[in-house]
JSON list of C-alpha atoms in Angstrom, two decimals:
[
{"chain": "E", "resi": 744, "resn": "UNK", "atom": "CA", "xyz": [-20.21, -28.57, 47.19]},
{"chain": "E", "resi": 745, "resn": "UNK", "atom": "CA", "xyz": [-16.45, -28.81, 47.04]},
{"chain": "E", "resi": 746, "resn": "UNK", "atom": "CA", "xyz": [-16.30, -29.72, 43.64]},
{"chain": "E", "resi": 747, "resn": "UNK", "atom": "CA", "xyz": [-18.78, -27.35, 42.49]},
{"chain": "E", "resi": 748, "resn": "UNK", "atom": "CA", "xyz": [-16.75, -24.47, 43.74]},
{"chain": "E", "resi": 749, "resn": "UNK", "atom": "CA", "xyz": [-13.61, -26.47, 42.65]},
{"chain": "E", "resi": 750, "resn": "UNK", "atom": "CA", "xyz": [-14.96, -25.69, 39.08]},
{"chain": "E", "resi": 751, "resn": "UNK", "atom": "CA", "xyz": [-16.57, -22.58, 39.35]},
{"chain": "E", "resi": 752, "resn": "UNK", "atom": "CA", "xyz": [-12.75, -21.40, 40.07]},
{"chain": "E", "resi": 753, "resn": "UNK", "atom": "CA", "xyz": [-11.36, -23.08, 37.13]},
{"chain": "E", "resi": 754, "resn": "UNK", "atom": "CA", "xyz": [-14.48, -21.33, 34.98]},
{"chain": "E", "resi": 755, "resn": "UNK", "atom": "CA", "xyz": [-13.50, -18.30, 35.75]},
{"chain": "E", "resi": 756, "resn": "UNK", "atom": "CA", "xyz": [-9.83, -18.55, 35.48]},
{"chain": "E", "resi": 757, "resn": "UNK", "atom": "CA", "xyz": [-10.96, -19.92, 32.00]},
{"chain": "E", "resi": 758, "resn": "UNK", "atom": "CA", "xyz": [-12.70, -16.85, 30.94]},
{"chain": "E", "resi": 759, "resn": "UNK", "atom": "CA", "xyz": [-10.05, -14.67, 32.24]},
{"chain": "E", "resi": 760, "resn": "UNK", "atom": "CA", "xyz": [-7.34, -15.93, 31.20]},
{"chain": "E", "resi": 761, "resn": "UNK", "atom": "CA", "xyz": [-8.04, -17.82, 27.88]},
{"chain": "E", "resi": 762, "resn": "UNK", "atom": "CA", "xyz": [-11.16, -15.68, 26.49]},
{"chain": "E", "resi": 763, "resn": "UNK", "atom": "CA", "xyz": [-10.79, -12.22, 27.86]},
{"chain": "E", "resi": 764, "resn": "UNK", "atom": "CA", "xyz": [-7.23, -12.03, 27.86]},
{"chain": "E", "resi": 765, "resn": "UNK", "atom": "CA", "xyz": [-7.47, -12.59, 23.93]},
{"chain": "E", "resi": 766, "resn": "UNK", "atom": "CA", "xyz": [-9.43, -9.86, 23.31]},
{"chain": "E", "resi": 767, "resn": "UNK", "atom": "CA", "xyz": [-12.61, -11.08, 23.60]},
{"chain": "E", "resi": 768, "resn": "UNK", "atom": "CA", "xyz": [-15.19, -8.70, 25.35]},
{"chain": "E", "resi": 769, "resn": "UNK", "atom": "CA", "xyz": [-18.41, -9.27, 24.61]},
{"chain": "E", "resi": 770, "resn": "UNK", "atom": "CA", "xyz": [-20.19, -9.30, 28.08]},
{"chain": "E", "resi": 771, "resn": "UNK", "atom": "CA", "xyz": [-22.69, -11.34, 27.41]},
{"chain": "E", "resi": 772, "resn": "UNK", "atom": "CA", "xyz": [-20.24, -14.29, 25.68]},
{"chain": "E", "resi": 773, "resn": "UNK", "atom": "CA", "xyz": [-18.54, -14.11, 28.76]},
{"chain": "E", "resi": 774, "resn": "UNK", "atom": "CA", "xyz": [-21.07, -14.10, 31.70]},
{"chain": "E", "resi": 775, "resn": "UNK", "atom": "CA", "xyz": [-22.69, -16.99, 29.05]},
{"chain": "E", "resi": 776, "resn": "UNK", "atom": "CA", "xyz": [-19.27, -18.90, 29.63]},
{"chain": "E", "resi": 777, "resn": "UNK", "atom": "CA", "xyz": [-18.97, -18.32, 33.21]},
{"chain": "E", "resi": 778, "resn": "UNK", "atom": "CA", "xyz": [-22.14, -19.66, 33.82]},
{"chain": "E", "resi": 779, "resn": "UNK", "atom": "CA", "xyz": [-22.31, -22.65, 31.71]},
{"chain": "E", "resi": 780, "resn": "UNK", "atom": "CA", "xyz": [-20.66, -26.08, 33.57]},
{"chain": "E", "resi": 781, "resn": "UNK", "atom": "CA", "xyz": [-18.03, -27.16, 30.59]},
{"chain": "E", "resi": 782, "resn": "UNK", "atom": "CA", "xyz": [-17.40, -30.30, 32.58]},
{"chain": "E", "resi": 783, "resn": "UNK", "atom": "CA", "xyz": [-21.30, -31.65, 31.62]},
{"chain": "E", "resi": 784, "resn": "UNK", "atom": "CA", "xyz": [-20.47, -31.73, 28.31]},
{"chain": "E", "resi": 785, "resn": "UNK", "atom": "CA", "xyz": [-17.08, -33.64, 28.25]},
{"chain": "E", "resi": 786, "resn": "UNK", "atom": "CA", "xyz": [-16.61, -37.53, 28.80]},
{"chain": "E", "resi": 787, "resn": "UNK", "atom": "CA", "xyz": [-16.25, -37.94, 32.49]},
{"chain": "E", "resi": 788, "resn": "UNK", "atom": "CA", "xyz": [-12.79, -39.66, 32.79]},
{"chain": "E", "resi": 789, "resn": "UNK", "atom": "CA", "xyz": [-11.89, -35.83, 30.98]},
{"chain": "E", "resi": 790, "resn": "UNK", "atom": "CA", "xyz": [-13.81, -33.72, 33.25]},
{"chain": "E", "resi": 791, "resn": "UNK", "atom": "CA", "xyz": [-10.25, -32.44, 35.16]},
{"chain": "E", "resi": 792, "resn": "UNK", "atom": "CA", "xyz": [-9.25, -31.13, 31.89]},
{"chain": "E", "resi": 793, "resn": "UNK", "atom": "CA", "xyz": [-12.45, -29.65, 30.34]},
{"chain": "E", "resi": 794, "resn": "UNK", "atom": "CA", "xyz": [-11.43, -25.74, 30.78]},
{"chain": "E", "resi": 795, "resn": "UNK", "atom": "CA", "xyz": [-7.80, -26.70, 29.56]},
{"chain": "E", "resi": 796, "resn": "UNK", "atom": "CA", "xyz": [-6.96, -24.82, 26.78]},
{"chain": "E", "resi": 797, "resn": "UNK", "atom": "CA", "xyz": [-7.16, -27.15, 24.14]},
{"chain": "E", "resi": 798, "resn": "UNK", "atom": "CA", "xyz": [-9.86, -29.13, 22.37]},
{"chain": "E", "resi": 799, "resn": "UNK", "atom": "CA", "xyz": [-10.99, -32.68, 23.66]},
{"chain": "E", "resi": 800, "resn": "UNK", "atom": "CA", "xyz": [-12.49, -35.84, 21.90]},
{"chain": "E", "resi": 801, "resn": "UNK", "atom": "CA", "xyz": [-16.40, -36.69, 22.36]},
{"chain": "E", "resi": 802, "resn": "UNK", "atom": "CA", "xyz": [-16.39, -39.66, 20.70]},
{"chain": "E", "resi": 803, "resn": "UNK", "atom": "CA", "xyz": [-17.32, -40.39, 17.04]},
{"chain": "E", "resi": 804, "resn": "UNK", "atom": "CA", "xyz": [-14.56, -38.67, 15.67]},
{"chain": "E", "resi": 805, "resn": "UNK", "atom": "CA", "xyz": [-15.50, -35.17, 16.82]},
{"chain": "E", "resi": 806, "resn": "UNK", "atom": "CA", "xyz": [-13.94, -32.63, 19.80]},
{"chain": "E", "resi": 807, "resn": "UNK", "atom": "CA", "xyz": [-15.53, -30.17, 21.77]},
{"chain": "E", "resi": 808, "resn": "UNK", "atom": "CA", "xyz": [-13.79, -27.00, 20.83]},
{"chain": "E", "resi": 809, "resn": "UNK", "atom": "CA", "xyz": [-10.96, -25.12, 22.36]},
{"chain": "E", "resi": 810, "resn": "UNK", "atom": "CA", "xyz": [-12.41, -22.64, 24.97]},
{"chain": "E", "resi": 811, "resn": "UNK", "atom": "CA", "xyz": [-11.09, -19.71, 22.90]},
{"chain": "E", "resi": 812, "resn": "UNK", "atom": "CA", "xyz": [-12.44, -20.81, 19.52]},
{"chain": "E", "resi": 813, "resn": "UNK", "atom": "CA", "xyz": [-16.01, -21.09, 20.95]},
{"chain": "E", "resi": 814, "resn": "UNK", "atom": "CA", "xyz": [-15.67, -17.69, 22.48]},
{"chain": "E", "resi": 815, "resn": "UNK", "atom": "CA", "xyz": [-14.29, -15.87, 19.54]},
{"chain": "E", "resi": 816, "resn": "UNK", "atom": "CA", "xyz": [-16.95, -17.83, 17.05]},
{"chain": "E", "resi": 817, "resn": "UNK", "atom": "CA", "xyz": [-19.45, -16.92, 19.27]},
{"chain": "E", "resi": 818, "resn": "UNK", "atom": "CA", "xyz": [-18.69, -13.03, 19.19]},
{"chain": "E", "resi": 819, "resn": "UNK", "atom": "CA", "xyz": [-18.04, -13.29, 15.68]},
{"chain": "E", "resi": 820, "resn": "UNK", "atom": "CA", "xyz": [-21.64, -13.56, 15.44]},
{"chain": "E", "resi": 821, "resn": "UNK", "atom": "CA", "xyz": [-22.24, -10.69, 17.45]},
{"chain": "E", "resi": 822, "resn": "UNK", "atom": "CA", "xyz": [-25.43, -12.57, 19.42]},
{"chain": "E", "resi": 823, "resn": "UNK", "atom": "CA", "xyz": [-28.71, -10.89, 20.91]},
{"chain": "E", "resi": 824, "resn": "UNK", "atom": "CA", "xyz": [-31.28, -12.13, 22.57]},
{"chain": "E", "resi": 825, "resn": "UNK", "atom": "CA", "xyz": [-34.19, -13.18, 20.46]},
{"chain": "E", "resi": 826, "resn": "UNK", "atom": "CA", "xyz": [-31.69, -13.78, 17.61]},
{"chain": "E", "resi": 827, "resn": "UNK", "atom": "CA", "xyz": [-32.62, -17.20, 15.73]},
{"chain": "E", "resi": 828, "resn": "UNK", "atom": "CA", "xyz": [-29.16, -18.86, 15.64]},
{"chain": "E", "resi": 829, "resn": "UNK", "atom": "CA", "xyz": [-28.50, -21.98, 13.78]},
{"chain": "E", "resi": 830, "resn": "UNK", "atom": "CA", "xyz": [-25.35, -24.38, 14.84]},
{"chain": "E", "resi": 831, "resn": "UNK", "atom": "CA", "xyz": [-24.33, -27.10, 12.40]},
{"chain": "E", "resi": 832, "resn": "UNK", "atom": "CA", "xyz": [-22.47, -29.66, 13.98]},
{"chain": "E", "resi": 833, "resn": "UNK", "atom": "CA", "xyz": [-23.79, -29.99, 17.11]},
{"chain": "E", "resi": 834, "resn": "UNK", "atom": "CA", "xyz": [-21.23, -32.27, 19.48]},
{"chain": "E", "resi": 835, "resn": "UNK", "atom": "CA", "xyz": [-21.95, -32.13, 23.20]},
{"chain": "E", "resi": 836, "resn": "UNK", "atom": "CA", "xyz": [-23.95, -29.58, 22.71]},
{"chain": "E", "resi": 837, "resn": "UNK", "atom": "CA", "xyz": [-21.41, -27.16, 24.40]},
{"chain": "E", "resi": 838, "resn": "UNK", "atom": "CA", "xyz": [-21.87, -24.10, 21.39]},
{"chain": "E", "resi": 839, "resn": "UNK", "atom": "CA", "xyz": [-25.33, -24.56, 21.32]},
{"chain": "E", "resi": 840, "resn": "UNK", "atom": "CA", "xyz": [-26.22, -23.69, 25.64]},
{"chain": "E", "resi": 841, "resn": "UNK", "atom": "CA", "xyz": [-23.32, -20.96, 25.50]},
{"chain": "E", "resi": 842, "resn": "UNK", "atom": "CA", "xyz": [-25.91, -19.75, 22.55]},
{"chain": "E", "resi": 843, "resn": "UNK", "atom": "CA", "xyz": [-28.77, -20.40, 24.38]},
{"chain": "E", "resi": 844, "resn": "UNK", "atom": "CA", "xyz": [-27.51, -18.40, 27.58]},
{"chain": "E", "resi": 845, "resn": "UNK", "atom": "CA", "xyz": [-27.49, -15.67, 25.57]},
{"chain": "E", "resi": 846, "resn": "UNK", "atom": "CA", "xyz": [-30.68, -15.65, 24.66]},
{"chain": "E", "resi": 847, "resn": "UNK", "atom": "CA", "xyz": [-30.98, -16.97, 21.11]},
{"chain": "E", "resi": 848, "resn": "UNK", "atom": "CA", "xyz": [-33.72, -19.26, 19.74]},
{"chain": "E", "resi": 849, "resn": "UNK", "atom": "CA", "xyz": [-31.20, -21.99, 18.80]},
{"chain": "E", "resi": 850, "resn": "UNK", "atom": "CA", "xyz": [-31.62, -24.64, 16.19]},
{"chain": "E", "resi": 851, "resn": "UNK", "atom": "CA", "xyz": [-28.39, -27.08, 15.95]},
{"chain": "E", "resi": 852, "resn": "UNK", "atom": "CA", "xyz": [-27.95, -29.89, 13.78]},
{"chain": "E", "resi": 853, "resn": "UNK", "atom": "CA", "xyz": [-26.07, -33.37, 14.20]},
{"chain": "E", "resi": 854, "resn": "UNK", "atom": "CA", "xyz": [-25.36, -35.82, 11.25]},
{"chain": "E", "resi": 855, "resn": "UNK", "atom": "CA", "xyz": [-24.26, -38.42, 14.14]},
{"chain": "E", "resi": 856, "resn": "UNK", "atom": "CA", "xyz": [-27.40, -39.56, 16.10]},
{"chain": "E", "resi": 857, "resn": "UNK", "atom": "CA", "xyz": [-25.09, -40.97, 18.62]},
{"chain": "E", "resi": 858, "resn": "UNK", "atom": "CA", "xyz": [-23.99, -37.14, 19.18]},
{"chain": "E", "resi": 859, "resn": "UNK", "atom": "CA", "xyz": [-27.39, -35.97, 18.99]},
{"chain": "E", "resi": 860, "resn": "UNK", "atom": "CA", "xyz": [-28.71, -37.97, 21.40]},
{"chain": "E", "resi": 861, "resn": "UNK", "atom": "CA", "xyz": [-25.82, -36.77, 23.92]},
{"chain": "E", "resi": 862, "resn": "UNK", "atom": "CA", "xyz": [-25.86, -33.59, 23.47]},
{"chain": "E", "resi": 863, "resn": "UNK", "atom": "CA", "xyz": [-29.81, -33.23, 24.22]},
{"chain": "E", "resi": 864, "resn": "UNK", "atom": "CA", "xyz": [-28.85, -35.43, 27.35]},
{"chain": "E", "resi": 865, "resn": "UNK", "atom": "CA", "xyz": [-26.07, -33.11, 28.66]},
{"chain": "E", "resi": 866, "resn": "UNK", "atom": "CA", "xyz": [-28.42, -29.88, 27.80]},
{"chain": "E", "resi": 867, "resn": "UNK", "atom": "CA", "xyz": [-30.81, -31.82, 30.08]},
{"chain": "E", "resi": 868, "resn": "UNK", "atom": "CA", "xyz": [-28.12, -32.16, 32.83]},
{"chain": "E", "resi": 869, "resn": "UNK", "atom": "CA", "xyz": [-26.99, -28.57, 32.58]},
{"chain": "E", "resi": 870, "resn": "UNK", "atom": "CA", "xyz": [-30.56, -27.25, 32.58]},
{"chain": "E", "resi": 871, "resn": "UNK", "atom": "CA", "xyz": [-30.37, -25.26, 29.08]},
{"chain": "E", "resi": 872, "resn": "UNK", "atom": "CA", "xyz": [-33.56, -24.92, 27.36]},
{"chain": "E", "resi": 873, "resn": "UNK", "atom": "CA", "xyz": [-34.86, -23.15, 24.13]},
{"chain": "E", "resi": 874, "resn": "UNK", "atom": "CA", "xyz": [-32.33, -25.49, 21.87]},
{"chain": "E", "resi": 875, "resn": "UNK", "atom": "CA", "xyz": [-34.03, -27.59, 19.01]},
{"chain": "E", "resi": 876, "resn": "UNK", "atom": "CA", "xyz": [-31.82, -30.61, 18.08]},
{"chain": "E", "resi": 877, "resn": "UNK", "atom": "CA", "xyz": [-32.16, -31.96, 14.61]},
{"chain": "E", "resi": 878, "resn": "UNK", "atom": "CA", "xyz": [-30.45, -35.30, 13.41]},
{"chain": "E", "resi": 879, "resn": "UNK", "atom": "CA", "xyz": [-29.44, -34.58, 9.58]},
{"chain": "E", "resi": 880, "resn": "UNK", "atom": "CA", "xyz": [-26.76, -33.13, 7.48]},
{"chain": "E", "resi": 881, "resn": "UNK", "atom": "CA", "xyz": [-26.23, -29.18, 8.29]},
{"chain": "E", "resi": 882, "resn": "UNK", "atom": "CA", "xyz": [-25.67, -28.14, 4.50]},
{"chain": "E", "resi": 883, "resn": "UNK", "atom": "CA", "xyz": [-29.35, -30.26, 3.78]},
{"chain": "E", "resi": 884, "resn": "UNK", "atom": "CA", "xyz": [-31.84, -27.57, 5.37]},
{"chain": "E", "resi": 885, "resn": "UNK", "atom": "CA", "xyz": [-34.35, -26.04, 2.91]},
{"chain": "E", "resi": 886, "resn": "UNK", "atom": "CA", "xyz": [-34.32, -22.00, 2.50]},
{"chain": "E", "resi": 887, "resn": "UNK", "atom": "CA", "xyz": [-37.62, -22.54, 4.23]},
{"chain": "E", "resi": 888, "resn": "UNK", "atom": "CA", "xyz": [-35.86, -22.85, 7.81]},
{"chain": "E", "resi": 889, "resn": "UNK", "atom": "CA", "xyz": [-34.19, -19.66, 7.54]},
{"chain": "E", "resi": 890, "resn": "UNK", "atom": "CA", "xyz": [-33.90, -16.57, 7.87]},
{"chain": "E", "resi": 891, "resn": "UNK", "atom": "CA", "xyz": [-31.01, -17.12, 11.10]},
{"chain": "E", "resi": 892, "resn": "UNK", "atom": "CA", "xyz": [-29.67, -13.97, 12.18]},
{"chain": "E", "resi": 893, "resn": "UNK", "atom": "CA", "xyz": [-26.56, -15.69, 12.70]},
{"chain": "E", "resi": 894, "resn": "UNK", "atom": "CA", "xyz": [-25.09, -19.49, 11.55]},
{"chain": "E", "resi": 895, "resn": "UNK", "atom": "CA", "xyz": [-21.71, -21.05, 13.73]},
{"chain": "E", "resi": 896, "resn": "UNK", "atom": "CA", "xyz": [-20.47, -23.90, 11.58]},
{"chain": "E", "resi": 897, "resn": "UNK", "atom": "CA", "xyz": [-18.11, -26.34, 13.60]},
{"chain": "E", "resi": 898, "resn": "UNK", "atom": "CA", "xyz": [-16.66, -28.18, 10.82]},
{"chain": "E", "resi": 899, "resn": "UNK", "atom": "CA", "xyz": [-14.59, -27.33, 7.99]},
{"chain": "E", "resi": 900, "resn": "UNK", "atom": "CA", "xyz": [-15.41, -26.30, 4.59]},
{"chain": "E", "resi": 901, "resn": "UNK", "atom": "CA", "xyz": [-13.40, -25.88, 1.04]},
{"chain": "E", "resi": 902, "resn": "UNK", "atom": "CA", "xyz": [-15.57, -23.25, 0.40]},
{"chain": "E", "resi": 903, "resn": "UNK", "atom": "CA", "xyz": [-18.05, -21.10, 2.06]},
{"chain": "E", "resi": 904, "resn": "UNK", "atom": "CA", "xyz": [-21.45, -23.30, 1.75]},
{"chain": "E", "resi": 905, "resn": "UNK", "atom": "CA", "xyz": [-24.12, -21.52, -0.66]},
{"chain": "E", "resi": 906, "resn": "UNK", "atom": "CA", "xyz": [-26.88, -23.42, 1.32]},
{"chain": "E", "resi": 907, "resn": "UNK", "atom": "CA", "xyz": [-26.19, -22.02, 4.23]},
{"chain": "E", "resi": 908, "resn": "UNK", "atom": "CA", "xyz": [-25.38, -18.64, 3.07]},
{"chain": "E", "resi": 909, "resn": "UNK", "atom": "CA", "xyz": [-29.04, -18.67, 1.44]},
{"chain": "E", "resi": 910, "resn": "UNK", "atom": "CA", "xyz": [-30.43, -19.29, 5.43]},
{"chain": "E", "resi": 911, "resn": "UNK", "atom": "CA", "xyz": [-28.74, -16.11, 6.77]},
{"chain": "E", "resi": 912, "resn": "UNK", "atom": "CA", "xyz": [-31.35, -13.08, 7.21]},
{"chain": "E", "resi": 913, "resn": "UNK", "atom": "CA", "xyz": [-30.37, -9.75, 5.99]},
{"chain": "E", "resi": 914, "resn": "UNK", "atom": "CA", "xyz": [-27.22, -7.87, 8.50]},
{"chain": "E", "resi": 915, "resn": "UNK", "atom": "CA", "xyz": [-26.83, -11.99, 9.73]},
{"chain": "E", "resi": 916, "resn": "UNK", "atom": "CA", "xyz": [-23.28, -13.25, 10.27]},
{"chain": "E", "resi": 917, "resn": "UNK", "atom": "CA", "xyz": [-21.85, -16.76, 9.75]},
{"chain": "E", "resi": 918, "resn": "UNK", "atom": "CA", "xyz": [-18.69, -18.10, 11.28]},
{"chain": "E", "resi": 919, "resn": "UNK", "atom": "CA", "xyz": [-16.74, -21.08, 9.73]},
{"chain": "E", "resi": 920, "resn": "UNK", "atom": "CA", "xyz": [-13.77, -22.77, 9.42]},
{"chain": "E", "resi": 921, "resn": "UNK", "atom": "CA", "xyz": [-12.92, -22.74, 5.24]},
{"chain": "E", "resi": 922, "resn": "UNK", "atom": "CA", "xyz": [-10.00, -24.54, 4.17]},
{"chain": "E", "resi": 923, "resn": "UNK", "atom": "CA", "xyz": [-8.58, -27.88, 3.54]},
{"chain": "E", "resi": 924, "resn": "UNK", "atom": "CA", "xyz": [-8.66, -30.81, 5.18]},
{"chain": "E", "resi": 925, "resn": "UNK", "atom": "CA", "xyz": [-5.72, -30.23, 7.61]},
{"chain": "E", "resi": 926, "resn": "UNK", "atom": "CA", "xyz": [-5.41, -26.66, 8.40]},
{"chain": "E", "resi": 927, "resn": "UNK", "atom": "CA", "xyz": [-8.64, -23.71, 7.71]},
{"chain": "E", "resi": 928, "resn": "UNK", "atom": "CA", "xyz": [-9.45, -20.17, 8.37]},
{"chain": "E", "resi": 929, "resn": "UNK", "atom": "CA", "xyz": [-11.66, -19.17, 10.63]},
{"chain": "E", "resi": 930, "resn": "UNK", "atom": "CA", "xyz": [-13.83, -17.37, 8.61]},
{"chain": "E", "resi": 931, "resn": "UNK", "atom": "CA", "xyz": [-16.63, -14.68, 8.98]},
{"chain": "E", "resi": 932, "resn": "UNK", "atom": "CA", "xyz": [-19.51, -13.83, 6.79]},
{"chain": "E", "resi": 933, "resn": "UNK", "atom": "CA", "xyz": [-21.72, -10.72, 7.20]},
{"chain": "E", "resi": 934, "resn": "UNK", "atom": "CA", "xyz": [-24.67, -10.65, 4.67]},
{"chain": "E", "resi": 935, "resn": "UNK", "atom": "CA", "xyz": [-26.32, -6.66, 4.11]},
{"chain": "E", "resi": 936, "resn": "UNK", "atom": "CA", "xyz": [-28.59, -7.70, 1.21]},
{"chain": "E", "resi": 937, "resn": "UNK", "atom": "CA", "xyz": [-27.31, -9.73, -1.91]},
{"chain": "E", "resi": 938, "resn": "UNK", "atom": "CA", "xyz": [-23.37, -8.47, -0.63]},
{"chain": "E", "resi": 939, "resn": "UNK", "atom": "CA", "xyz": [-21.23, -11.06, 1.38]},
{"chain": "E", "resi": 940, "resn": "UNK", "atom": "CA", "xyz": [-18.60, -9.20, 3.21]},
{"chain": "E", "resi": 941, "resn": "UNK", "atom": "CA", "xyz": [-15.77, -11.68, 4.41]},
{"chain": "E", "resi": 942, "resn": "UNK", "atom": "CA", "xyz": [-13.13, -11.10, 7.09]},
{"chain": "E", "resi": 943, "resn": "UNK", "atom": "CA", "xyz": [-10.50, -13.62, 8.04]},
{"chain": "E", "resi": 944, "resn": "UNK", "atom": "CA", "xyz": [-9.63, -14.57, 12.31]},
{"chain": "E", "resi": 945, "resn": "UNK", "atom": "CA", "xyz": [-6.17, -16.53, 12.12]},
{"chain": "E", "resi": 946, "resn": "UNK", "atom": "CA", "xyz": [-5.82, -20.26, 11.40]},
{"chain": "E", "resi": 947, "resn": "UNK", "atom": "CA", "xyz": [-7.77, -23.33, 12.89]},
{"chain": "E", "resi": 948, "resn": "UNK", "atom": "CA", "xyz": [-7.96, -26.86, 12.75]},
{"chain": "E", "resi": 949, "resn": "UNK", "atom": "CA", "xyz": [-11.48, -28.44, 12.79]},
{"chain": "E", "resi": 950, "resn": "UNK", "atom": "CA", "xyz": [-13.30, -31.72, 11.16]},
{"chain": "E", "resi": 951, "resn": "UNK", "atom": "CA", "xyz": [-14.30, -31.64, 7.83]},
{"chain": "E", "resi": 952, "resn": "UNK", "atom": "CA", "xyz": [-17.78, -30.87, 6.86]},
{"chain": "E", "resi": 953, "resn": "UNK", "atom": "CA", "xyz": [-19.33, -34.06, 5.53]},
{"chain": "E", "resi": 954, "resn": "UNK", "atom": "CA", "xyz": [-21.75, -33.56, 2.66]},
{"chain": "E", "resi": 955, "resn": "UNK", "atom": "CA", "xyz": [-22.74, -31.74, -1.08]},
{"chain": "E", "resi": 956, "resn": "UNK", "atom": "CA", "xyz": [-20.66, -28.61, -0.25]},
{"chain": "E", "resi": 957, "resn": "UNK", "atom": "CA", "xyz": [-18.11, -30.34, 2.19]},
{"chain": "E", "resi": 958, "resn": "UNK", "atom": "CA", "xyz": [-16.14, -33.77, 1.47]},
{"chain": "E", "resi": 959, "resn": "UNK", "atom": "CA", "xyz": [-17.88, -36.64, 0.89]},
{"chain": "E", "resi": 960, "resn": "UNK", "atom": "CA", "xyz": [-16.26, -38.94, 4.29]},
{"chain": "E", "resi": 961, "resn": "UNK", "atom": "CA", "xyz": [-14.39, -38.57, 7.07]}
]
């Protein structure tokens, strides 16, 4: 009981202070990350520090994402319930329950089956439902999957993936990272009929997108 209060105090000085405090205001990206236990989806030896503001390693090469980048990427996307939402690069699974809190139908996909399996195992532990997990390579979906009325890409880019833009419905958004290898920008795509509007939101750092319209290893 301790500790669950213990965190529910570090939650919410996590969402004050690193989320709202930045501008972020979406209510319902905020109640989503007061609610959802960050500590389920770190390693355990790291659960002290999983509403630090920072990033920490998973395993397999991969983080879970700063507090504030999930918060802004998620608001980017301007989320509803009933909104079909599609995540490539799955992790812990962290992205994909502050999604699902929301409301959206979420689809998220995982090249690593290690990270697959994991993530569906801490979704289990924090008792978020109405995710699909798929094992395969994010840029590999057919158009048939789509339309998403919003993508959140957690890896990094050169370019803005033409697969992916081709599963985003009509007035969908898609957030990525687009950049090189070392440093990107996090990048926002809003799609009104055959016209891609772009708008930039400051520098990031993320893993590079392995596949046809990302590198081709780590």
């Amino acid at each position: 009981m301790k500790e669950d209060i213990w965190y529910t105090a570090l939650r919410n000085r996590m969402v004050d202070g690193q989320i709202a405090a930045r501008g972020i205001s979406d209510p319902a990206v905020l109640d989503a990350m007061r609610r959802l236990p960050r500590h389920l989806f770190v390693p355990e030896n790291l659960r002290d520090s999983a509403y630090d503001d920072c990033p920490l390693p998973i395993g397999y090469g991969a983080t879970i994402s700063q507090p504030y980048i999930v918060g802004l990427m998620t608001a980017l996307i301007e989320p509803k319930p009933g909104d079909r939402v599609l995540e490539v690069g799955t992790g812990s699974g962290y992205q994909a329950a502050i999604l699902a809190l929301i409301g959206c139908r979420v689809t998220t996909v995982e090249r690593i089956p290690e990270l697959a399996d994991l993530a569906q195992e801490n979704l289990k532990q924090a008792d978020v439902e109405d995710i699909t997990v798929i094992t395969k390579n994010g840029t590999a979906l057919p158009k048939s999957e789509g339309p998403f009325d919003g993508i959140i890409t957690t890896a990094a880019a050169p370019d803005v993936p033409t697969s992916l833009t081709a599963l985003l419905a009509d007035d969908g958004r898609m957030v990525l990272p687009v950049g090189d290898r070392d440093l990107q920008v996090l990048t926002c795509i809003h799609k009104t009929g055959d016209k891609l509007t772009v708008s930039h939101h400051g520098a990031v750092r993320f893993v590079p997108l392995i596949g046809a319209e990302g590198w081709t290893q780590i």
